[in-house]
């Protein structure tokens, strides 16, 4: 079963942290997804060095195609960038400075393995709201 979730993060109040070269992203969070048997973690956030496509310096890397049906897989589907095709990664950082306010959508592709359920656990800063849509 392939399921694409749309994770809409709404930064409802200005979220401000100090940042500088070689420090953590302005905002960093994670999603833990499981099918009841296999577990994987995805990382996402806001960083002044990020773009809307792959940022190798932030640990984003294009993943190979999905494995065959029946194999567990989760990944972010990154925005398309001029004819480059679909990109996917276990990390998805978007551009933003401190203080930051606004909305960011992260798309997650989930393929259940041998488990029979789907659970999503997430960690967000207190000022951030999240909507999961199917």
GROMACS .gro file of N, CA, C and O in nm:
model
  536
    1UNK      N    1   0.084  -0.118   0.000
    1UNK     CA    2   0.000   0.000   0.000
    1UNK      C    3   0.088   0.124   0.000
    1UNK      O    4   0.173   0.140   0.085
    2UNK      N    5   0.070   0.209  -0.099
    2UNK     CA    6   0.143   0.335  -0.102
    2UNK      C    7   0.050   0.443  -0.050
    2UNK      O    8  -0.065   0.453  -0.091
    3UNK      N    9   0.100   0.524   0.039
    3UNK     CA   10   0.021   0.632   0.096
    3UNK      C   11   0.107   0.756   0.095
    3UNK      O   12   0.222   0.752   0.139
    4UNK      N   13   0.057   0.863   0.042
    4UNK     CA   14   0.130   0.988   0.046
    4UNK      C   15   0.061   1.079   0.145
    4UNK      O   16  -0.057   1.110   0.131
    5UNK      N   17   0.134   1.117   0.247
    5UNK     CA   18   0.083   1.209   0.347
    5UNK      C   19   0.135   1.348   0.315
    5UNK      O   20   0.247   1.364   0.271
    6UNK      N   21   0.055   1.446   0.340
    6UNK     CA   22   0.099   1.583   0.326
    6UNK      C   23   0.108   1.641   0.466
    6UNK      O   24   0.011   1.643   0.540
    7UNK      N   25   0.227   1.682   0.504
    7UNK     CA   26   0.251   1.738   0.636
    7UNK      C   27   0.262   1.888   0.621
    7UNK      O   28   0.356   1.938   0.562
    8UNK      N   29   0.163   1.960   0.668
    8UNK     CA   30   0.162   2.104   0.657
    8UNK      C   31   0.200   2.162   0.792
    8UNK      O   32   0.130   2.142   0.890
    9UNK      N   33   0.314   2.228   0.796
    9UNK     CA   34   0.360   2.290   0.920
    9UNK      C   35   0.323   2.437   0.916
    9UNK      O   36   0.356   2.507   0.821
   10UNK      N   37   0.257   2.482   1.017
   10UNK     CA   38   0.218   2.622   1.026
   10UNK      C   39   0.287   2.683   1.146
   10UNK      O   40   0.264   2.642   1.259
   11UNK      N   41   0.373   2.776   1.120
   11UNK     CA   42   0.445   2.844   1.225
   11UNK      C   43   0.358   2.961   1.268
   11UNK      O   44   0.363   3.068   1.211
   12UNK      N   45   0.270   2.936   1.366
   12UNK     CA   46   0.164   3.030   1.399
   12UNK      C   47   0.213   3.152   1.475
   12UNK      O   48   0.146   3.252   1.479
   13UNK      N   49   0.325   3.141   1.539
   13UNK     CA   50   0.384   3.259   1.601
   13UNK      C   51   0.530   3.262   1.559
   13UNK      O   52   0.584   3.162   1.514
   14UNK      N   53   0.591   3.373   1.571
   14UNK     CA   54   0.730   3.384   1.528
   14UNK      C   55   0.816   3.295   1.616
   14UNK      O   56   0.812   3.304   1.739
   15UNK      N   57   0.888   3.206   1.554
   15UNK     CA   58   0.976   3.114   1.625
   15UNK      C   59   1.118   3.161   1.603
   15UNK      O   60   1.165   3.167   1.491
   16UNK      N   61   1.184   3.200   1.709
   16UNK     CA   62   1.315   3.261   1.695
   16UNK      C   63   1.420   3.188   1.777
   16UNK      O   64   1.401   3.165   1.895
   17UNK      N   65   1.525   3.149   1.712
   17UNK     CA   66   1.641   3.089   1.778
   17UNK      C   67   1.765   3.155   1.722
   17UNK      O   68   1.767   3.197   1.608
   18UNK      N   69   1.870   3.158   1.798
   18UNK     CA   70   1.995   3.209   1.743
   18UNK      C   71   2.056   3.100   1.657
   18UNK      O   72   2.039   2.982   1.682
   19UNK      N   73   2.124   3.139   1.551
   19UNK     CA   74   2.190   3.043   1.465
   19UNK      C   75   2.312   3.108   1.403
   19UNK      O   76   2.327   3.228   1.401
   20UNK      N   77   2.398   3.029   1.353
   20UNK     CA   78   2.517   3.077   1.286
   20UNK      C   79   2.580   2.963   1.210
   20UNK      O   80   2.527   2.853   1.205
   21UNK      N   81   2.694   2.987   1.153
   21UNK     CA   82   2.760   2.885   1.075
   21UNK      C   83   2.791   2.763   1.161
   21UNK      O   84   2.832   2.774   1.275
   22UNK      N   85   2.769   2.644   1.105
   22UNK     CA   86   2.795   2.516   1.171
   22UNK      C   87   2.709   2.491   1.294
   22UNK      O   88   2.749   2.417   1.383
   23UNK      N   89   2.594   2.554   1.303
   23UNK     CA   90   2.502   2.526   1.413
   23UNK      C   91   2.382   2.449   1.360
   23UNK      O   92   2.364   2.433   1.240
   24UNK      N   93   2.298   2.403   1.449
   24UNK     CA   94   2.177   2.331   1.412
   24UNK      C   95   2.084   2.423   1.332
   24UNK      O   96   2.093   2.544   1.343
   25UNK      N   97   1.992   2.365   1.253
   25UNK     CA   98   1.894   2.447   1.182
   25UNK      C   99   1.811   2.532   1.277
   25UNK      O  100   1.802   2.503   1.396
   26UNK      N  101   1.752   2.638   1.224
   26UNK     CA  102   1.669   2.727   1.305
   26UNK      C  103   1.558   2.648   1.372
   26UNK      O  104   1.531   2.662   1.489
   27UNK      N  105   1.493   2.561   1.295
   27UNK     CA  106   1.389   2.474   1.348
   27UNK      C  107   1.419   2.333   1.297
   27UNK      O  108   1.441   2.315   1.177
   28UNK      N  109   1.422   2.236   1.386
   28UNK     CA  110   1.446   2.098   1.345
   28UNK      C  111   1.352   2.007   1.421
   28UNK      O  112   1.337   2.020   1.542
   29UNK      N  113   1.288   1.916   1.349
   29UNK     CA  114   1.192   1.823   1.408
   29UNK      C  115   1.208   1.687   1.343
   29UNK      O  116   1.286   1.671   1.250
   30UNK      N  117   1.130   1.592   1.392
   30UNK     CA  118   1.137   1.460   1.332
   30UNK      C  119   1.000   1.394   1.331
   30UNK      O  120   0.911   1.431   1.405
   31UNK      N  121   0.987   1.296   1.240
   31UNK     CA  122   0.870   1.209   1.232
   31UNK      C  123   0.920   1.067   1.248
   31UNK      O  124   1.019   1.029   1.187
   32UNK      N  125   0.851   0.989   1.328
   32UNK     CA  126   0.879   0.846   1.337
   32UNK      C  127   0.758   0.777   1.276
   32UNK      O  128   0.645   0.802   1.318
   33UNK      N  129   0.781   0.693   1.176
   33UNK     CA  130   0.673   0.621   1.110
   33UNK      C  131   0.697   0.472   1.123
   33UNK      O  132   0.810   0.426   1.111
   34UNK      N  133   0.590   0.397   1.150
   34UNK     CA  134   0.601   0.253   1.164
   34UNK      C  135   0.479   0.185   1.105
   34UNK      O  136   0.370   0.243   1.105
   35UNK      N  137   0.499   0.064   1.057
   35UNK     CA  138   0.387  -0.017   1.010
   35UNK      C  139   0.353  -0.124   1.114
   35UNK      O  140   0.283  -0.220   1.086
   36UNK      N  141   0.405  -0.109   1.234
   36UNK     CA  142   0.382  -0.205   1.341
   36UNK      C  143   0.494  -0.307   1.353
   36UNK      O  144   0.505  -0.377   1.452
   37UNK      N  145   0.579  -0.315   1.250
   37UNK     CA  146   0.692  -0.407   1.250
   37UNK      C  147   0.822  -0.331   1.232
   37UNK      O  148   0.917  -0.346   1.307
   38UNK      N  149   0.828  -0.247   1.129
   38UNK     CA  150   0.949  -0.171   1.096
   38UNK      C  151   0.928  -0.025   1.132
   38UNK      O  152   0.818   0.028   1.118
   39UNK      N  153   1.034   0.041   1.177
   39UNK     CA  154   1.029   0.181   1.219
   39UNK      C  155   1.137   0.259   1.145
   39UNK      O  156   1.247   0.208   1.126
   40UNK      N  157   1.104   0.381   1.105
   40UNK     CA  158   1.205   0.468   1.045
   40UNK      C  159   1.178   0.611   1.090
   40UNK      O  160   1.066   0.646   1.125
   41UNK      N  161   1.282   0.694   1.088
   41UNK     CA  162   1.273   0.832   1.132
   41UNK      C  163   1.310   0.926   1.019
   41UNK      O  164   1.411   0.903   0.951
   42UNK      N  165   1.230   1.029   0.999
   42UNK     CA  166   1.258   1.134   0.901
   42UNK      C  167   1.282   1.265   0.976
   42UNK      O  168   1.216   1.292   1.077
   43UNK      N  169   1.374   1.347   0.925
   43UNK     CA  170   1.408   1.475   0.989
   43UNK      C  171   1.374   1.589   0.895
   43UNK      O  172   1.396   1.579   0.774
   44UNK      N  173   1.321   1.698   0.950
   44UNK     CA  174   1.284   1.812   0.867
   44UNK      C  175   1.294   1.940   0.949
   44UNK      O  176   1.303   1.937   1.072
   45UNK      N  177   1.295   2.053   0.878
   45UNK     CA  178   1.302   2.179   0.949
   45UNK      C  179   1.327   2.298   0.858
   45UNK      O  180   1.311   2.291   0.737
   46UNK      N  181   1.369   2.407   0.921
   46UNK     CA  182   1.396   2.534   0.855
   46UNK      C  183   1.543   2.567   0.879
   46UNK      O  184   1.592   2.556   0.992
   47UNK      N  185   1.614   2.609   0.774
   47UNK     CA  186   1.755   2.643   0.785
   47UNK      C  187   1.786   2.753   0.684
   47UNK      O  188   1.737   2.748   0.572
   48UNK      N  189   1.866   2.852   0.721
   48UNK     CA  190   1.897   2.960   0.628
   48UNK      C  191   1.976   2.914   0.505
   48UNK      O  192   1.975   2.981   0.403
   49UNK      N  193   2.042   2.799   0.512
   49UNK     CA  194   2.121   2.749   0.400
   49UNK      C  195   2.040   2.656   0.310
   49UNK      O  196   2.092   2.610   0.208
   50UNK      N  197   1.916   2.629   0.344
   50UNK     CA  198   1.836   2.530   0.270
   50UNK      C  199   1.771   2.590   0.146
   50UNK      O  200   1.752   2.711   0.136
   51UNK      N  201   1.735   2.501   0.054
   51UNK     CA  202   1.658   2.537  -0.065
   51UNK      C  203   1.536   2.446  -0.069
   51UNK      O  204   1.512   2.371   0.024
   52UNK      N  205   1.461   2.451  -0.179
   52UNK     CA  206   1.345   2.363  -0.192
   52UNK      C  207   1.377   2.235  -0.267
   52UNK      O  208   1.287   2.163  -0.309
   53UNK      N  209   1.503   2.207  -0.288
   53UNK     CA  210   1.544   2.083  -0.351
   53UNK      C  211   1.651   2.018  -0.264
   53UNK      O  212   1.661   2.051  -0.146
   54UNK      N  213   1.733   1.931  -0.316
   54UNK     CA  214   1.833   1.861  -0.234
   54UNK      C  215   1.941   1.954  -0.183
   54UNK      O  216   1.998   2.032  -0.260
   55UNK      N  217   1.969   1.945  -0.055
   55UNK     CA  218   2.076   2.021   0.009
   55UNK      C  219   2.173   1.921   0.071
   55UNK      O  220   2.156   1.879   0.185
   56UNK      N  221   2.273   1.884  -0.004
   56UNK     CA  222   2.368   1.782   0.042
   56UNK      C  223   2.441   1.825   0.169
   56UNK      O  224   2.471   1.742   0.254
   57UNK      N  225   2.467   1.956   0.182
   57UNK     CA  226   2.536   2.006   0.302
   57UNK      C  227   2.454   1.987   0.429
   57UNK      O  228   2.508   1.988   0.539
   58UNK      N  229   2.323   1.970   0.415
   58UNK     CA  230   2.234   1.950   0.530
   58UNK      C  231   2.200   1.802   0.550
   58UNK      O  232   2.113   1.768   0.630
   59UNK      N  233   2.265   1.715   0.475
   59UNK     CA  234   2.242   1.571   0.491
   59UNK      C  235   2.132   1.515   0.405
   59UNK      O  236   2.098   1.398   0.417
   60UNK      N  237   2.074   1.597   0.318
   60UNK     CA  238   1.974   1.546   0.226
   60UNK      C  239   2.044   1.472   0.112
   60UNK      O  240   2.150   1.515   0.067
   61UNK      N  241   1.989   1.362   0.069
   61UNK     CA  242   2.047   1.285  -0.041
   61UNK      C  243   1.934   1.218  -0.117
   61UNK      O  244   1.839   1.168  -0.057
   62UNK      N  245   1.944   1.218  -0.250
   62UNK     CA  246   1.840   1.156  -0.331
   62UNK      C  247   1.842   1.005  -0.312
   62UNK      O  248   1.945   0.941  -0.324
   63UNK      N  249   1.727   0.948  -0.279
   63UNK     CA  250   1.715   0.805  -0.255
   63UNK      C  251   1.686   0.730  -0.385
   63UNK      O  252   1.630   0.787  -0.479
   64UNK      N  253   1.720   0.603  -0.390
   64UNK     CA  254   1.685   0.522  -0.507
   64UNK      C  255   1.534   0.505  -0.515
   64UNK      O  256   1.462   0.539  -0.421
   65UNK      N  257   1.484   0.449  -0.627
   65UNK     CA  258   1.339   0.426  -0.639
   65UNK      C  259   1.286   0.341  -0.523
   65UNK      O  260   1.361   0.271  -0.456
   66UNK      N  261   1.153   0.347  -0.505
   66UNK     CA  262   1.090   0.267  -0.399
   66UNK      C  263   1.122   0.119  -0.417
   66UNK      O  264   1.130   0.070  -0.530
   67UNK      N  265   1.135   0.048  -0.306
   67UNK     CA  266   1.154  -0.096  -0.316
   67UNK      C  267   1.023  -0.163  -0.361
   67UNK      O  268   0.918  -0.099  -0.364
   68UNK      N  269   1.028  -0.292  -0.392
   68UNK     CA  270   0.905  -0.362  -0.435
   68UNK      C  271   0.797  -0.359  -0.327
   68UNK      O  272   0.826  -0.342  -0.208
   69UNK      N  273   0.672  -0.376  -0.370
   69UNK     CA  274   0.560  -0.384  -0.275
   69UNK      C  275   0.592  -0.489  -0.169
   69UNK      O  276   0.653  -0.591  -0.197
   70UNK      N  277   0.551  -0.462  -0.046
   70UNK     CA  278   0.576  -0.553   0.064
   70UNK      C  279   0.700  -0.518   0.144
   70UNK      O  280   0.726  -0.575   0.248
   71UNK      N  281   0.779  -0.422   0.093
   71UNK     CA  282   0.897  -0.375   0.165
   71UNK      C  283   0.866  -0.238   0.225
   71UNK      O  284   0.818  -0.148   0.156
   72UNK      N  285   0.893  -0.221   0.354
   72UNK     CA  286   0.867  -0.096   0.424
   72UNK      C  287   0.955   0.016   0.368
   72UNK      O  288   1.074  -0.004   0.342
   73UNK      N  289   0.896   0.134   0.350
   73UNK     CA  290   0.974   0.249   0.305
   73UNK      C  291   0.899   0.376   0.342
   73UNK      O  292   0.777   0.385   0.326
   74UNK      N  293   0.973   0.475   0.393
   74UNK     CA  294   0.921   0.610   0.416
   74UNK      C  295   1.025   0.708   0.367
   74UNK      O  296   1.144   0.684   0.378
   75UNK      N  297   0.978   0.818   0.311
   75UNK     CA  298   1.069   0.920   0.260
   75UNK      C  299   0.992   1.049   0.234
   75UNK      O  300   0.871   1.048   0.214
   76UNK      N  301   1.064   1.160   0.235
   76UNK     CA  302   1.007   1.287   0.192
   76UNK      C  303   1.014   1.292   0.041
   76UNK      O  304   1.113   1.250  -0.020
   77UNK      N  305   0.909   1.342  -0.021
   77UNK     CA  306   0.908   1.369  -0.164
   77UNK      C  307   0.937   1.518  -0.176
   77UNK      O  308   0.858   1.601  -0.131
   78UNK      N  309   1.051   1.550  -0.234
   78UNK     CA  310   1.094   1.689  -0.243
   78UNK      C  311   1.029   1.758  -0.363
   78UNK      O  312   0.997   1.693  -0.462
   79UNK      N  313   1.013   1.891  -0.353
   79UNK     CA  314   0.953   1.964  -0.466
   79UNK      C  315   1.033   1.944  -0.594
   79UNK      O  316   1.155   1.930  -0.590
   80UNK      N  317   0.962   1.943  -0.705
   80UNK     CA  318   1.028   1.931  -0.835
   80UNK      C  319   1.102   2.060  -0.867
   80UNK      O  320   1.058   2.168  -0.831
   81UNK      N  321   1.215   2.046  -0.933
   81UNK     CA  322   1.296   2.160  -0.966
   81UNK      C  323   1.329   2.156  -1.115
   81UNK      O  324   1.424   2.089  -1.155
   82UNK      N  325   1.251   2.222  -1.198
   82UNK     CA  326   1.276   2.231  -1.342
   82UNK      C  327   1.314   2.099  -1.406
   82UNK      O  328   1.423   2.070  -1.419
   83UNK      N  329   1.240   2.017  -1.448
   83UNK     CA  330   1.270   1.896  -1.525
   83UNK      C  331   1.361   1.795  -1.456
   83UNK      O  332   1.410   1.704  -1.519
   84UNK      N  333   1.390   1.811  -1.329
   84UNK     CA  334   1.483   1.720  -1.263
   84UNK      C  335   1.415   1.592  -1.214
   84UNK      O  336   1.480   1.502  -1.166
   85UNK      N  337   1.284   1.585  -1.227
   85UNK     CA  338   1.212   1.466  -1.183
   85UNK      C  339   1.193   1.466  -1.033
   85UNK      O  340   1.236   1.555  -0.962
   86UNK      N  341   1.125   1.361  -0.985
   86UNK     CA  342   1.097   1.352  -0.842
   86UNK      C  343   1.223   1.317  -0.764
   86UNK      O  344   1.298   1.229  -0.802
   87UNK      N  345   1.244   1.389  -0.657
   87UNK     CA  346   1.356   1.363  -0.567
   87UNK      C  347   1.296   1.321  -0.433
   87UNK      O  348   1.187   1.362  -0.396
   88UNK      N  349   1.370   1.237  -0.360
   88UNK     CA  350   1.322   1.196  -0.229
   88UNK      C  351   1.441   1.185  -0.135
   88UNK      O  352   1.554   1.162  -0.178
   89UNK      N  353   1.414   1.203  -0.005
   89UNK     CA  354   1.522   1.204   0.093
   89UNK      C  355   1.464   1.169   0.231
   89UNK      O  356   1.344   1.178   0.253
   90UNK      N  357   1.553   1.130   0.322
   90UNK     CA  358   1.511   1.107   0.461
   90UNK      C  359   1.517   1.235   0.543
   90UNK      O  360   1.479   1.238   0.658
   91UNK      N  361   1.564   1.343   0.481
   91UNK     CA  362   1.567   1.474   0.545
   91UNK      C  363   1.509   1.575   0.448
   91UNK      O  364   1.526   1.563   0.327
   92UNK      N  365   1.441   1.676   0.502
   92UNK     CA  366   1.385   1.781   0.418
   92UNK      C  367   1.387   1.913   0.494
   92UNK      O  368   1.303   1.938   0.580
   93UNK      N  369   1.486   1.995   0.463
   93UNK     CA  370   1.498   2.128   0.523
   93UNK      C  371   1.459   2.232   0.420
   93UNK      O  372   1.491   2.219   0.302
   94UNK      N  373   1.390   2.336   0.465
   94UNK     CA  374   1.348   2.445   0.377
   94UNK      C  375   1.412   2.574   0.423
   94UNK      O  376   1.447   2.592   0.539
   95UNK      N  377   1.421   2.669   0.330
   95UNK     CA  378   1.488   2.795   0.356
   95UNK      C  379   1.408   2.883   0.451
   95UNK      O  380   1.287   2.897   0.438
   96UNK      N  381   1.476   2.941   0.547
   96UNK     CA  382   1.416   3.035   0.640
   96UNK      C  383   1.518   3.086   0.738
   96UNK      O  384   1.616   3.019   0.768
   97UNK      N  385   1.498   3.208   0.783
   97UNK     CA  386   1.587   3.272   0.878
   97UNK      C  387   1.518   3.289   1.012
   97UNK      O  388   1.400   3.266   1.026
   98UNK      N  389   1.593   3.334   1.108
   98UNK     CA  390   1.540   3.360   1.241
   98UNK      C  391   1.521   3.510   1.256
   98UNK      O  392   1.613   3.586   1.224
   99UNK      N  393   1.406   3.556   1.300
   99UNK     CA  394   1.286   3.480   1.335
   99UNK      C  395   1.214   3.434   1.209
   99UNK      O  396   1.225   3.495   1.104
  100UNK      N  397   1.135   3.326   1.221
  100UNK     CA  398   1.063   3.270   1.106
  100UNK      C  399   0.916   3.259   1.139
  100UNK      O  400   0.878   3.217   1.247
  101UNK      N  401   0.835   3.297   1.042
  101UNK     CA  402   0.692   3.274   1.052
  101UNK      C  403   0.641   3.238   0.914
  101UNK      O  404   0.692   3.288   0.815
  102UNK      N  405   0.548   3.147   0.904
  102UNK     CA  406   0.496   3.108   0.774
  102UNK      C  407   0.448   2.965   0.773
  102UNK      O  408   0.429   2.904   0.877
  103UNK      N  409   0.428   2.911   0.651
  103UNK     CA  410   0.380   2.776   0.631
  103UNK      C  411   0.477   2.701   0.542
  103UNK      O  412   0.527   2.757   0.446
  104UNK      N  413   0.497   2.575   0.572
  104UNK     CA  414   0.581   2.489   0.489
  104UNK      C  415   0.510   2.355   0.476
  104UNK      O  416   0.460   2.302   0.575
  105UNK      N  417   0.505   2.302   0.355
  105UNK     CA  418   0.446   2.171   0.334
  105UNK      C  419   0.556   2.071   0.303
  105UNK      O  420   0.640   2.094   0.217
  106UNK      N  421   0.554   1.960   0.375
  106UNK     CA  422   0.646   1.849   0.351
  106UNK      C  423   0.560   1.730   0.310
  106UNK      O  424   0.463   1.698   0.377
  107UNK      N  425   0.595   1.665   0.200
  107UNK     CA  426   0.520   1.548   0.154
  107UNK      C  427   0.597   1.422   0.190
  107UNK      O  428   0.716   1.411   0.164
  108UNK      N  429   0.527   1.327   0.250
  108UNK     CA  430   0.587   1.201   0.293
  108UNK      C  431   0.524   1.087   0.214
  108UNK      O  432   0.402   1.079   0.203
  109UNK      N  433   0.608   1.001   0.159
  109UNK     CA  434   0.559   0.880   0.091
  109UNK      C  435   0.583   0.763   0.185
  109UNK      O  436   0.694   0.746   0.236
  110UNK      N  437   0.479   0.683   0.209
  110UNK     CA  438   0.485   0.572   0.304
  110UNK      C  439   0.442   0.445   0.233
  110UNK      O  440   0.338   0.442   0.170
  111UNK      N  441   0.524   0.342   0.243
  111UNK     CA  442   0.488   0.212   0.187
  111UNK      C  443   0.498   0.110   0.300
  111UNK      O  444   0.605   0.088   0.355
  112UNK      N  445   0.383   0.052   0.333
  112UNK     CA  446   0.379  -0.045   0.443
  112UNK      C  447   0.452  -0.172   0.404
  112UNK      O  448   0.446  -0.217   0.290
  113UNK      N  449   0.521  -0.231   0.500
  113UNK     CA  450   0.591  -0.357   0.478
  113UNK      C  451   0.504  -0.472   0.525
  113UNK      O  452   0.388  -0.484   0.488
  114UNK      N  453   0.557  -0.554   0.615
  114UNK     CA  454   0.484  -0.671   0.663
  114UNK      C  455   0.388  -0.639   0.777
  114UNK      O  456   0.309  -0.723   0.817
  115UNK      N  457   0.392  -0.516   0.828
  115UNK     CA  458   0.301  -0.477   0.935
  115UNK      C  459   0.161  -0.450   0.882
  115UNK      O  460   0.138  -0.440   0.762
  116UNK      N  461   0.065  -0.436   0.975
  116UNK     CA  462  -0.073  -0.415   0.933
  116UNK      C  463  -0.132  -0.284   0.984
  116UNK      O  464  -0.253  -0.268   0.990
  117UNK      N  465  -0.046  -0.190   1.023
  117UNK     CA  466  -0.096  -0.062   1.073
  117UNK      C  467  -0.002   0.049   1.029
  117UNK      O  468   0.102   0.023   0.968
  118UNK      N  469  -0.038   0.170   1.059
  118UNK     CA  470   0.050   0.283   1.035
  118UNK      C  471   0.041   0.376   1.153
  118UNK      O  472  -0.069   0.417   1.192
  119UNK      N  473   0.154   0.408   1.212
  119UNK     CA  474   0.159   0.501   1.324
  119UNK      C  475   0.259   0.611   1.292
  119UNK      O  476   0.368   0.583   1.241
  120UNK      N  477   0.222   0.735   1.321
  120UNK     CA  478   0.309   0.850   1.301
  120UNK      C  479   0.329   0.917   1.435
  120UNK      O  480   0.232   0.951   1.503
  121UNK      N  481   0.452   0.932   1.474
  121UNK     CA  482   0.488   1.004   1.598
  121UNK      C  483   0.574   1.122   1.556
  121UNK      O  484   0.663   1.107   1.471
  122UNK      N  485   0.548   1.238   1.611
  122UNK     CA  486   0.627   1.353   1.571
  122UNK      C  487   0.664   1.438   1.690
  122UNK      O  488   0.600   1.434   1.795
  123UNK      N  489   0.771   1.513   1.672
  123UNK     CA  490   0.818   1.607   1.773
  123UNK      C  491   0.828   1.743   1.708
  123UNK      O  492   0.899   1.760   1.609
  124UNK      N  493   0.752   1.839   1.761
  124UNK     CA  494   0.753   1.974   1.706
  124UNK      C  495   0.777   2.075   1.816
  124UNK      O  496   0.733   2.054   1.930
  125UNK      N  497   0.843   2.186   1.785
  125UNK     CA  498   0.853   2.293   1.884
  125UNK      C  499   0.713   2.338   1.925
  125UNK      O  500   0.618   2.327   1.846
  126UNK      N  501   0.700   2.390   2.043
  126UNK     CA  502   0.569   2.426   2.098
  126UNK      C  503   0.494   2.526   2.010
  126UNK      O  504   0.373   2.523   2.001
  127UNK      N  505   0.566   2.614   1.941
  127UNK     CA  506   0.503   2.719   1.861
  127UNK      C  507   0.458   2.670   1.724
  127UNK      O  508   0.402   2.746   1.646
  128UNK      N  509   0.481   2.544   1.691
  128UNK     CA  510   0.453   2.493   1.558
  128UNK      C  511   0.329   2.405   1.561
  128UNK      O  512   0.315   2.319   1.647
  129UNK      N  513   0.239   2.427   1.466
  129UNK     CA  514   0.121   2.343   1.448
  129UNK      C  515   0.142   2.252   1.328
  129UNK      O  516   0.208   2.291   1.232
  130UNK      N  517   0.083   2.136   1.332
  130UNK     CA  518   0.101   2.039   1.224
  130UNK      C  519  -0.033   1.982   1.184
  130UNK      O  520  -0.117   1.953   1.270
  131UNK      N  521  -0.054   1.966   1.054
  131UNK     CA  522  -0.172   1.900   1.002
  131UNK      C  523  -0.127   1.786   0.913
  131UNK      O  524  -0.049   1.807   0.821
  132UNK      N  525  -0.174   1.666   0.942
  132UNK     CA  526  -0.145   1.551   0.856
  132UNK      C  527  -0.266   1.526   0.770
  132UNK      O  528  -0.378   1.515   0.821
  133UNK      N  529  -0.247   1.519   0.640
  133UNK     CA  530  -0.357   1.494   0.548
  133UNK      C  531  -0.322   1.374   0.462
  133UNK      O  532  -0.207   1.353   0.427
  134UNK      N  533  -0.424   1.300   0.427
  134UNK     CA  534  -0.406   1.183   0.343
  134UNK      C  535  -0.416   1.220   0.198
  134UNK      O  536  -0.490   1.303   0.159
   0.00000   0.00000   0.00000
